[in-house]
Coordinates of C-alpha atoms and ligand atoms in Angstrom, one line a residue:
M437 CA -34.4 -67.4 10.9
A438 CA -37.8 -66.4 9.8
V439 CA -37.9 -66.3 6.1
T440 CA -41.4 -65.7 4.4
A441 CA -44.8 -66.8 5.0
G442 CA -45.1 -69.9 3.0
R443 CA -43.6 -71.1 -0.2
R444 CA -43.2 -68.7 -3.2
D445 CA -44.4 -71.0 -5.9
A446 CA -47.2 -70.9 -8.3
V447 CA -48.9 -72.9 -11.3
V448 CA -50.6 -71.2 -14.2
E449 CA -52.5 -72.9 -16.8
R450 CA -53.5 -71.0 -19.8
K451 CA -55.4 -72.4 -22.9
T452 CA -56.5 -70.3 -26.0
K453 CA -57.1 -71.3 -29.6
E454 CA -53.5 -70.3 -30.3
T455 CA -51.6 -71.9 -27.5
E456 CA -52.0 -74.5 -24.4
I457 CA -49.6 -73.6 -21.7
R458 CA -48.6 -74.9 -18.2
V459 CA -46.0 -73.0 -16.3
R460 CA -44.6 -73.8 -12.7
V461 CA -42.6 -71.6 -11.1
D462 CA -40.6 -71.8 -7.7
L463 CA -38.9 -68.5 -6.9
D464 CA -36.7 -70.0 -4.1
G465 CA -35.2 -72.5 -6.4
T466 CA -31.9 -73.4 -7.6
G467 CA -32.2 -72.7 -11.3
R468 CA -33.7 -76.0 -12.3
S469 CA -35.8 -76.0 -15.4
S470 CA -37.7 -78.3 -17.8
I471 CA -38.8 -76.3 -20.9
A472 CA -40.6 -77.6 -23.9
T473 CA -42.0 -74.7 -26.0
G474 CA -41.3 -76.4 -29.4
V475 CA -39.2 -73.6 -30.2
G476 CA -35.4 -74.5 -29.9
F477 CA -33.8 -71.2 -29.4
F478 CA -36.5 -70.0 -27.2
D479 CA -36.0 -73.2 -25.0
H480 CA -32.4 -72.3 -25.0
M481 CA -33.1 -68.6 -23.7
L482 CA -35.7 -69.6 -21.0
D483 CA -33.2 -72.3 -19.5
Q484 CA -30.7 -69.4 -19.2
L485 CA -33.5 -67.4 -17.7
S486 CA -34.1 -70.2 -15.0
R487 CA -30.6 -71.1 -14.5
H488 CA -29.4 -67.6 -13.8
S489 CA -32.5 -66.2 -11.7
L490 CA -32.3 -69.5 -9.7
I491 CA -36.2 -69.6 -10.3
D492 CA -37.1 -73.2 -10.9
M493 CA -39.3 -73.5 -14.1
E494 CA -41.4 -76.0 -15.5
I495 CA -42.7 -74.7 -18.8
A496 CA -44.7 -76.8 -21.5
V497 CA -46.6 -75.3 -24.4
K498 CA -48.4 -76.4 -27.3
G499 CA -48.5 -73.6 -29.7
D500 CA -49.7 -73.0 -33.3
L501 CA -46.2 -73.2 -34.9
H502 CA -47.4 -74.1 -38.0
I503 CA -48.5 -70.3 -38.5
D504 CA -45.3 -68.9 -36.7
D505 CA -43.4 -68.6 -33.3
H506 CA -45.1 -65.5 -32.4
H507 CA -48.2 -66.7 -30.2
T508 CA -46.0 -69.3 -28.6
V509 CA -43.5 -66.9 -27.4
E510 CA -45.7 -64.0 -26.5
D511 CA -48.2 -66.4 -24.5
T512 CA -45.4 -68.1 -22.6
G513 CA -44.3 -64.7 -21.6
I514 CA -47.9 -63.9 -20.3
A515 CA -48.1 -67.1 -18.5
L516 CA -44.6 -67.0 -17.0
G517 CA -45.3 -63.3 -15.9
Q518 CA -48.7 -64.3 -14.3
A519 CA -46.9 -67.4 -12.5
I520 CA -44.2 -64.9 -11.2
R521 CA -46.7 -62.4 -10.0
Q522 CA -48.8 -65.2 -8.1
A523 CA -45.7 -66.5 -6.5
L524 CA -44.8 -63.0 -5.4
G525 CA -48.0 -62.4 -3.6
E526 CA -47.7 -59.1 -1.5
R527 CA -44.0 -59.0 -2.4
R528 CA -42.9 -58.9 1.2
G529 CA -39.4 -58.9 2.1
I530 CA -38.0 -58.5 -1.5
R531 CA -35.0 -56.6 -2.4
R532 CA -37.1 -54.9 -5.1
Y533 CA -34.4 -53.3 -7.1
A534 CA -31.4 -54.4 -9.1
S535 CA -29.3 -53.6 -11.8
L536 CA -26.2 -54.9 -13.8
D537 CA -24.3 -54.9 -16.9
L538 CA -23.9 -58.2 -18.4
A539 CA -20.9 -59.3 -20.7
M540 CA -20.8 -62.1 -23.2
D541 CA -17.7 -62.0 -25.5
E542 CA -18.2 -58.8 -27.7
C543 CA -21.5 -57.9 -26.2
L544 CA -22.5 -55.8 -23.2
T545 CA -26.3 -55.6 -21.9
R546 CA -27.6 -53.5 -19.1
A547 CA -30.8 -54.4 -17.2
A548 CA -32.4 -52.8 -14.3
V549 CA -35.6 -53.8 -12.7
D550 CA -38.1 -52.6 -10.0
V551 CA -40.4 -55.3 -8.9
S552 CA -42.9 -52.9 -8.5
G553 CA -46.3 -54.2 -9.4
R554 CA -46.4 -51.5 -12.1
P555 CA -45.6 -52.9 -15.6
F556 CA -43.1 -50.7 -17.6
L557 CA -40.9 -51.9 -20.3
V558 CA -38.1 -49.9 -22.0
F559 CA -36.3 -52.3 -24.6
R560 CA -33.4 -50.9 -26.6
A561 CA -31.6 -53.8 -28.6
E562 CA -31.2 -53.6 -32.2
F563 CA -30.3 -57.0 -34.0
S564 CA -28.0 -57.2 -36.9
R565 CA -29.9 -60.1 -38.4
H566 CA -33.7 -60.7 -38.6
K567 CA -33.6 -64.3 -37.6
I568 CA -31.4 -66.6 -35.2
G569 CA -31.7 -69.9 -36.9
S570 CA -35.5 -69.9 -37.6
F571 CA -36.4 -67.6 -34.7
D572 CA -37.4 -64.0 -35.3
T573 CA -35.3 -61.6 -33.4
E574 CA -38.3 -59.1 -32.9
L575 CA -40.0 -61.9 -30.6
V576 CA -37.3 -61.2 -28.0
Q577 CA -38.8 -57.8 -27.3
E578 CA -42.5 -59.5 -27.4
F579 CA -41.5 -61.8 -24.8
F580 CA -40.0 -59.2 -22.5
Q581 CA -43.4 -57.0 -23.0
A582 CA -45.5 -59.8 -22.0
L583 CA -43.3 -60.7 -19.1
A584 CA -43.1 -57.3 -17.7
Q585 CA -46.6 -56.7 -18.3
N586 CA -48.0 -59.7 -16.6
A587 CA -45.5 -59.9 -13.7
G588 CA -45.6 -56.3 -12.9
L589 CA -42.0 -55.3 -13.5
T590 CA -40.5 -52.1 -14.4
L591 CA -37.9 -53.3 -16.7
H592 CA -35.3 -51.5 -18.6
V593 CA -33.0 -53.6 -21.0
T594 CA -30.4 -51.9 -23.1
N595 CA -27.8 -53.5 -25.4
L596 CA -24.8 -51.1 -25.1
Y597 CA -22.9 -52.9 -27.9
G598 CA -22.2 -56.1 -29.7
S599 CA -22.4 -57.6 -33.2
N600 CA -23.7 -61.2 -33.0
S601 CA -27.5 -61.6 -32.8
H602 CA -27.3 -64.7 -30.7
H603 CA -25.2 -62.9 -28.0
I604 CA -27.4 -59.9 -28.0
A605 CA -30.4 -62.0 -27.5
E606 CA -28.6 -64.2 -24.8
T607 CA -27.2 -61.2 -22.8
C608 CA -30.8 -59.8 -22.8
F609 CA -32.0 -63.1 -21.2
K610 CA -29.1 -63.4 -18.8
A611 CA -29.1 -59.9 -17.6
L612 CA -32.9 -60.4 -17.0
A613 CA -32.2 -63.5 -15.2
R614 CA -29.6 -61.9 -12.9
V615 CA -31.7 -58.7 -12.0
L616 CA -34.8 -60.4 -11.5
G617 CA -33.2 -63.1 -9.2
D618 CA -31.5 -60.4 -7.3
A619 CA -34.5 -58.1 -6.9
I620 CA -37.0 -61.0 -5.7
A621 CA -34.5 -62.1 -3.3
I622 CA -35.6 -62.0 0.4
D623 CA -33.6 -59.5 2.4
P624 CA -33.5 -60.9 5.9
R625 CA -33.4 -57.4 7.5
Q626 CA -36.9 -56.6 6.0
A627 CA -38.2 -60.2 5.5
D628 CA -41.5 -59.2 7.3
L629 CA -41.8 -55.8 5.4
V630 CA -43.2 -54.8 2.0
P631 CA -40.3 -52.6 0.5
S632 CA -42.4 -49.5 0.0
T633 CA -43.1 -46.4 1.9
K634 CA -46.9 -46.7 0.8
G635 CA -46.9 -50.2 2.8
M636 CA -47.9 -52.1 -0.3
L637 CA -46.8 -53.0 -3.9
A638 CA -49.8 -53.6 -6.1
Ligands
MN146 MN1 -26.3 -69.4 -26.7

């Protein structure tokens, strides 16, 4: 069976005065990851993102954590998004759309994605606490914004209900993982086609 022309993987290296990042992704992986951002909770979330999307990820970050986690989280979203965009190439053969409701204990989060090339984020989740350990909960949205913008995803994430902030964050990442993994999967019936009546996805 013809699958795709070539491997869907990419490496991005990004260095600024605030962060130094190397990201490698393989879209046709098995969910293996090696993550070291220096931010424990964020590593835990990225590990979930890889595991449940089946995208292999190597992410190494040296960020200005003496200031706070903000630059590290946002810039990791930028670099990971750029790597996914690069690995997607023309977006040929992908299923393009996916959505699901993801449950975890008391918490339910809905995600829907269009791997369209057009960046747009709707993020509706309110956290009961400002911090999870030392991690600022507002950085969850910062990461999703950077990822959607740079990967070219129309992404909607809504926490429908839930009380525990760790669970709310984790369901956002796991729901993203599942919809992204499903939407970038190759549909063998259209493996040679770009899934748009325009004939291209930017
Ligand atoms: Mn957890």
